[in-house]
Coordinates of C-alpha atoms in Angstrom, one line a residue:
M1 CA -0.1 0.0 0.1
T2 CA 3.0 2.2 0.3
Q3 CA 3.4 5.0 -2.7
T4 CA 6.4 3.8 -4.6
V5 CA 6.1 6.0 -7.7
E6 CA 8.9 8.5 -8.1
P7 CA 7.5 12.2 -7.6
E8 CA 7.7 14.7 -10.2
A9 CA 10.8 17.2 -10.2
T10 CA 8.5 20.1 -10.1
P11 CA 5.8 20.1 -7.4
P12 CA 2.2 20.1 -8.9
W13 CA 1.5 23.1 -6.7
D14 CA 3.3 25.3 -4.2
A15 CA 2.0 24.7 -0.7
A16 CA 3.5 28.1 0.5
Q17 CA 1.4 30.0 -2.1
V18 CA -2.1 28.5 -1.7
K19 CA -4.8 31.0 -0.8
L20 CA -8.1 29.0 0.2
T21 CA -11.7 30.7 -0.2
S22 CA -15.0 29.2 0.8
K23 CA -18.2 29.1 -1.5
E24 CA -21.7 28.2 -0.2
L25 CA -23.2 25.4 -2.4
G26 CA -26.5 25.0 -0.3
P27 CA -27.7 26.1 3.2
G28 CA -24.7 25.6 5.5
V29 CA -22.8 23.5 3.0
F30 CA -19.5 25.1 1.9
A31 CA -16.7 24.0 -0.6
V32 CA -13.3 25.3 0.2
M33 CA -11.0 25.7 -2.7
P34 CA -7.8 27.4 -3.8
E35 CA -8.4 30.9 -5.3
D36 CA -6.8 29.6 -8.7
V37 CA -9.3 26.8 -9.0
F38 CA -11.1 28.2 -12.0
T39 CA -8.0 29.1 -13.9
K40 CA -5.9 26.0 -13.6
D41 CA -6.6 22.2 -14.4
H42 CA -5.0 21.0 -11.4
V43 CA -4.7 23.0 -8.0
A44 CA -3.9 22.3 -4.5
T45 CA -6.3 20.2 -2.2
T46 CA -10.0 21.1 -2.0
A47 CA -11.9 20.7 1.3
G48 CA -15.3 21.7 2.6
F49 CA -17.5 21.9 5.7
V50 CA -21.0 21.5 6.8
I51 CA -22.8 23.4 9.6
G52 CA -25.7 22.1 11.5
E53 CA -27.6 23.6 14.2
R54 CA -25.2 22.0 16.8
S55 CA -21.9 21.4 15.3
V56 CA -19.8 21.4 12.2
L57 CA -18.3 18.6 10.0
V58 CA -15.2 19.4 8.1
I59 CA -13.8 17.5 5.2
E60 CA -10.0 17.2 4.8
S61 CA -7.3 18.9 6.9
M62 CA -4.8 19.8 4.2
L63 CA -1.1 19.4 3.9
N64 CA 0.4 21.3 6.9
G65 CA -0.7 23.5 9.8
D66 CA -0.7 26.8 7.8
L67 CA -3.3 25.3 5.4
A68 CA -5.1 23.5 8.1
S69 CA -5.3 27.1 10.0
Q70 CA -6.7 28.7 6.9
L71 CA -9.3 26.0 6.6
I72 CA -10.4 26.3 10.3
G73 CA -10.3 30.2 9.7
L74 CA -12.8 30.0 6.8
V75 CA -15.1 27.9 9.1
R76 CA -14.8 30.3 11.8
Q77 CA -15.6 33.2 9.5
R78 CA -19.1 31.6 8.9
T79 CA -19.8 30.0 12.6
K80 CA -18.6 29.7 16.1
K81 CA -20.2 26.1 16.5
P82 CA -17.8 23.6 17.5
I83 CA -16.1 21.5 14.8
R84 CA -17.2 18.0 16.0
F85 CA -16.1 15.8 13.1
L86 CA -13.3 15.8 10.6
V87 CA -13.4 13.5 7.7
N88 CA -10.1 12.4 5.6
T89 CA -11.1 11.1 2.2
S90 CA -7.8 9.1 2.2
Y91 CA -4.5 8.9 4.0
H92 CA -2.7 11.3 1.4
G93 CA -0.7 13.8 3.3
D94 CA -2.5 16.8 1.5
H95 CA -5.8 15.4 2.7
A96 CA -4.9 14.3 6.3
Y97 CA -1.7 15.8 7.6
G98 CA -3.5 18.8 9.2
N99 CA -5.4 16.6 11.5
Y100 CA -3.3 17.4 14.4
L101 CA -4.3 21.0 14.5
F102 CA -7.9 20.5 15.2
S103 CA -9.1 20.3 18.8
D104 CA -9.0 17.1 20.8
S105 CA -12.8 17.4 21.0
T106 CA -12.9 16.9 17.1
A107 CA -13.5 13.3 16.2
V108 CA -11.4 12.1 13.2
I109 CA -13.2 9.9 10.8
Q110 CA -11.4 7.6 8.4
H111 CA -11.6 4.3 6.6
P112 CA -10.1 1.5 8.6
A113 CA -7.3 1.1 5.7
T114 CA -6.5 4.7 6.1
K115 CA -6.1 4.6 9.7
R116 CA -4.1 1.5 9.6
Y117 CA -1.8 3.0 6.8
M118 CA -1.1 6.3 8.7
E119 CA -0.2 4.2 12.0
E120 CA 2.1 2.1 10.2
H121 CA 3.7 4.2 7.4
F122 CA 3.4 7.7 8.5
E123 CA 7.4 8.4 8.4
D124 CA 7.6 6.8 5.1
D125 CA 4.7 8.7 3.7
R126 CA 6.1 12.1 5.0
R127 CA 9.4 11.3 3.1
F128 CA 7.3 10.8 0.1
M129 CA 5.4 13.9 0.4
I130 CA 8.6 16.2 0.9
G131 CA 10.0 14.5 -2.1
L132 CA 7.0 15.5 -4.0
M133 CA 6.1 18.9 -2.6
G134 CA 9.5 20.2 -1.5
K135 CA 11.4 20.9 1.7
G136 CA 10.4 23.8 3.9
K137 CA 6.7 23.4 3.2
G138 CA 5.7 22.7 6.7
I139 CA 5.5 19.0 6.3
E140 CA 8.4 18.5 8.5
R141 CA 6.4 19.8 11.4
V142 CA 3.2 17.9 11.0
Q143 CA 2.4 15.2 13.4
A144 CA 0.5 12.0 12.9
R145 CA -3.2 11.8 14.2
T146 CA -5.5 9.0 13.0
A147 CA -9.0 8.1 13.4
D148 CA -11.2 8.1 16.4
I149 CA -13.9 6.7 14.2
T150 CA -13.6 4.4 11.4
V151 CA -16.2 3.9 8.5
A152 CA -15.9 0.7 6.5
D153 CA -19.2 1.1 4.5
M154 CA -21.4 4.1 5.5
L155 CA -22.1 6.3 8.5
S156 CA -24.6 9.0 8.8
V157 CA -23.9 11.9 10.9
D158 CA -26.5 14.3 12.5
L159 CA -25.1 17.8 13.1
G160 CA -28.5 19.1 14.1
G161 CA -31.1 19.7 11.5
R162 CA -28.6 18.7 8.8
R163 CA -27.4 15.2 8.0
V164 CA -24.1 14.2 6.3
E165 CA -23.4 10.6 5.1
I166 CA -19.8 9.3 4.8
R167 CA -19.6 6.4 2.5
H168 CA -17.1 3.9 1.0
F169 CA -17.8 2.8 -2.6
G170 CA -14.8 0.8 -3.0
F171 CA -11.0 1.2 -4.2
A172 CA -10.5 4.2 -6.3
Q173 CA -6.9 5.6 -5.6
T174 CA -6.5 4.0 -2.2
P175 CA -8.2 1.1 -0.4
G176 CA -9.5 3.7 2.0
D177 CA -11.2 6.1 -0.2
L178 CA -14.3 7.8 1.5
V179 CA -16.8 10.2 0.0
I180 CA -19.0 12.7 1.8
W181 CA -22.3 13.3 0.8
A182 CA -24.7 16.4 1.8
P183 CA -28.0 14.9 0.6
E184 CA -30.1 18.2 1.0
A185 CA -27.6 20.2 -1.1
K186 CA -26.7 17.4 -3.3
V187 CA -22.9 17.9 -2.8
L188 CA -20.5 15.1 -2.9
W189 CA -16.7 15.4 -1.9
V190 CA -14.8 12.6 -3.4
G191 CA -11.1 13.4 -2.6
N192 CA -8.6 12.0 -5.0
M193 CA -10.8 9.3 -6.8
I194 CA -11.3 12.3 -9.2
Q195 CA -8.5 14.7 -9.4
A196 CA -10.4 17.4 -11.2
P197 CA -12.6 17.8 -14.3
A198 CA -11.3 17.3 -17.8
P199 CA -8.5 17.4 -18.9
A200 CA -7.3 16.1 -15.7
L201 CA -6.7 12.3 -15.5
P202 CA -6.6 9.8 -12.6
W203 CA -3.5 9.1 -10.8
L204 CA -3.1 5.2 -10.5
L205 CA -0.7 5.4 -7.5
E206 CA -1.7 2.0 -6.4
G207 CA -2.7 0.6 -9.6
R208 CA -5.8 -1.5 -9.7
H209 CA -7.4 0.6 -12.5
S210 CA -10.2 -2.0 -13.1
E211 CA -11.5 -1.5 -9.6
T212 CA -11.1 2.2 -10.0
M213 CA -13.5 2.0 -13.1
A214 CA -15.9 0.0 -11.1
T215 CA -15.8 2.5 -8.1
L216 CA -16.5 5.5 -10.4
T217 CA -19.3 3.8 -12.0
R218 CA -21.0 3.2 -8.8
V219 CA -20.4 6.8 -7.7
R220 CA -21.9 7.8 -11.1
E221 CA -25.1 5.7 -10.6
F222 CA -25.5 6.9 -7.1
L223 CA -25.6 10.6 -7.8
P224 CA -28.7 12.5 -9.2
E225 CA -27.9 14.3 -12.5
D226 CA -28.0 17.6 -10.7
A227 CA -25.5 17.0 -7.9
I228 CA -22.3 18.7 -7.5
I229 CA -19.2 17.0 -7.1
I230 CA -15.9 18.5 -5.4
P231 CA -13.0 16.7 -6.9
G232 CA -9.8 16.5 -4.9
H233 CA -7.8 19.1 -6.7
G234 CA -10.1 21.0 -9.2
R235 CA -13.3 23.1 -9.7
P236 CA -16.9 21.7 -9.0
M237 CA -18.2 19.3 -11.5
R238 CA -21.3 17.3 -12.5
P239 CA -21.9 13.6 -12.5
A240 CA -21.8 13.6 -16.2
D241 CA -18.3 14.8 -16.0
I242 CA -17.1 11.5 -14.5
E243 CA -17.4 9.9 -18.0
F244 CA -14.2 11.7 -18.9
P245 CA -11.8 9.8 -16.4
L246 CA -13.9 6.6 -17.1
N247 CA -13.3 6.8 -20.8
Y248 CA -9.9 7.5 -20.2
L249 CA -9.4 4.3 -18.0
R250 CA -11.4 2.2 -20.6
E251 CA -9.2 3.3 -23.4
L252 CA -6.1 2.7 -21.3
D253 CA -7.2 -0.8 -20.4
S254 CA -8.0 -1.6 -23.8
A255 CA -4.7 -0.3 -25.3
V256 CA -2.7 -2.2 -22.5
R257 CA -4.4 -5.3 -23.0
A258 CA -3.8 -5.1 -26.7
A259 CA 0.0 -4.6 -26.0
I260 CA 0.2 -7.5 -23.7
D261 CA -1.7 -9.7 -26.2
A262 CA 0.9 -8.7 -28.8
G263 CA 3.7 -9.9 -26.4
W264 CA 5.1 -6.4 -25.8
S265 CA 7.3 -5.4 -22.9
A266 CA 6.5 -2.8 -20.4
E267 CA 8.9 -0.6 -22.2
A268 CA 7.5 -1.2 -25.6
T269 CA 3.9 -0.7 -24.2
L270 CA 4.9 2.7 -22.6
E271 CA 6.0 3.9 -26.0
A272 CA 2.8 2.6 -27.8
V273 CA 0.2 3.8 -25.4
D274 CA 0.8 7.4 -25.8
M275 CA -3.0 8.4 -26.1
P276 CA -2.2 11.9 -27.4
R277 CA -5.8 13.2 -27.1
Y278 CA -5.5 13.3 -23.4
A279 CA -2.3 15.2 -23.6
E280 CA -3.9 18.5 -22.8
Y281 CA -3.6 17.9 -19.0
S282 CA -0.9 19.9 -17.4
L283 CA 0.4 17.0 -15.6
F284 CA 0.1 14.3 -18.5
E285 CA 3.6 13.3 -18.9
W286 CA 3.9 12.4 -15.3
A287 CA 0.5 11.1 -14.7
H288 CA 0.0 9.2 -17.8
K289 CA 3.6 7.9 -18.7
S290 CA 5.3 7.7 -15.4
V291 CA 2.3 6.4 -13.3
N292 CA -0.7 5.1 -15.3
V293 CA 0.7 3.1 -18.1
P294 CA 3.2 1.0 -16.0
A295 CA 0.5 0.7 -13.3
A296 CA -2.1 -0.6 -15.8
Y297 CA 0.6 -3.0 -17.5
Q298 CA 1.4 -4.5 -14.1
H299 CA -2.3 -4.7 -13.0
V300 CA -3.3 -6.5 -16.2
Q301 CA -0.5 -9.1 -16.0
E302 CA -1.5 -9.7 -12.5
L303 CA -5.0 -10.4 -13.2
R304 CA -4.0 -12.7 -16.0
G305 CA -1.6 -14.4 -13.8
R306 CA -4.5 -15.3 -11.4
T307 CA -6.6 -16.9 -14.1
T308 CA -3.8 -19.1 -15.5

C-alpha cells in the first residue's frame, strides 16, 4: 500500500502560495477551494465543511498546519459552533496531515485502511510527500493523528437539522477512499478518486485501474444528475463529467491489454500507449507515462496471472 512512484521534479503546486476561499453551495454547505481553482486544471487540495444547528463537520485537513489554519479560519468566518467531526477522504498527506491542528474534541473519521496506513507508514509517507512537494513547506512539522471513528461502509452523522453521509464505494486511488455526501444540498466530496474535471486524469498511484473504473461507475450511478461534485484538486463538476476519467481508463485498459496480447514488454507498451488526445492535461507526462501506463501494465499482468 506504500506509494512507490517517483515524484515529479517540479511540485504540482506550491504549498507556500496557496490561498483558500469558501463558497456556499447550499444552506450551511461550503466548498473550500484554492483561489486559482477556475484558472488551472490541477490545483492544491480542496476541502469543505457542513454547518448544522449543533456542530460542524469538516472535510479534509490539508497538507500542513498553515493550510489547516486557513481552513479552520474559513469555518470560523461562518460560525462559532464546535467542529465536532473531521473526515479524511484518504491517507494522502495533503488530505490528512493537518489533523493534528484540530481540537481534541474533534473526532477524526477515516476508513480503517487509512487509519492503518497512517499508523504503520507515516514517516515513510512524510518522506514521500516532502519529495513530491519540496522541503520547507511545513510537512516536516506535521504530527500523525489518526481516526477516532472508522467507517468501512457508511456512516450517517446528524449535525442538528442537517445530515451528512460518509460512504465507501470501493477502491479508487487507495483502499480507504471515502466520499462525503450532503444529501439536501446534493454535494459530494470525492477526494482523489477524481483529481479534477477534464482534462485532468486519474493518478493510478496504487494501480488496480479495473477497480477504479468499477468504483467510479458506482459513484456515477449513485448521484442525481443535478448533484455537485467537489474533486480532490479542481473546480466543482457534475456527475456527467465522470465519463471523462472513465473513458480514459477504459481506453488505457484496452490499449494495454492489446499490447500485452501482442507480447510487448513494459517499455514497448509505454512507447505505444501514448493516447495523445488526453495530453492537454498539464500533468500528462507524469500522470500518464510515469504512473498510469506502468501501473495498468502490471495490473493486467497480475489479473491474467490469477486466471492461468
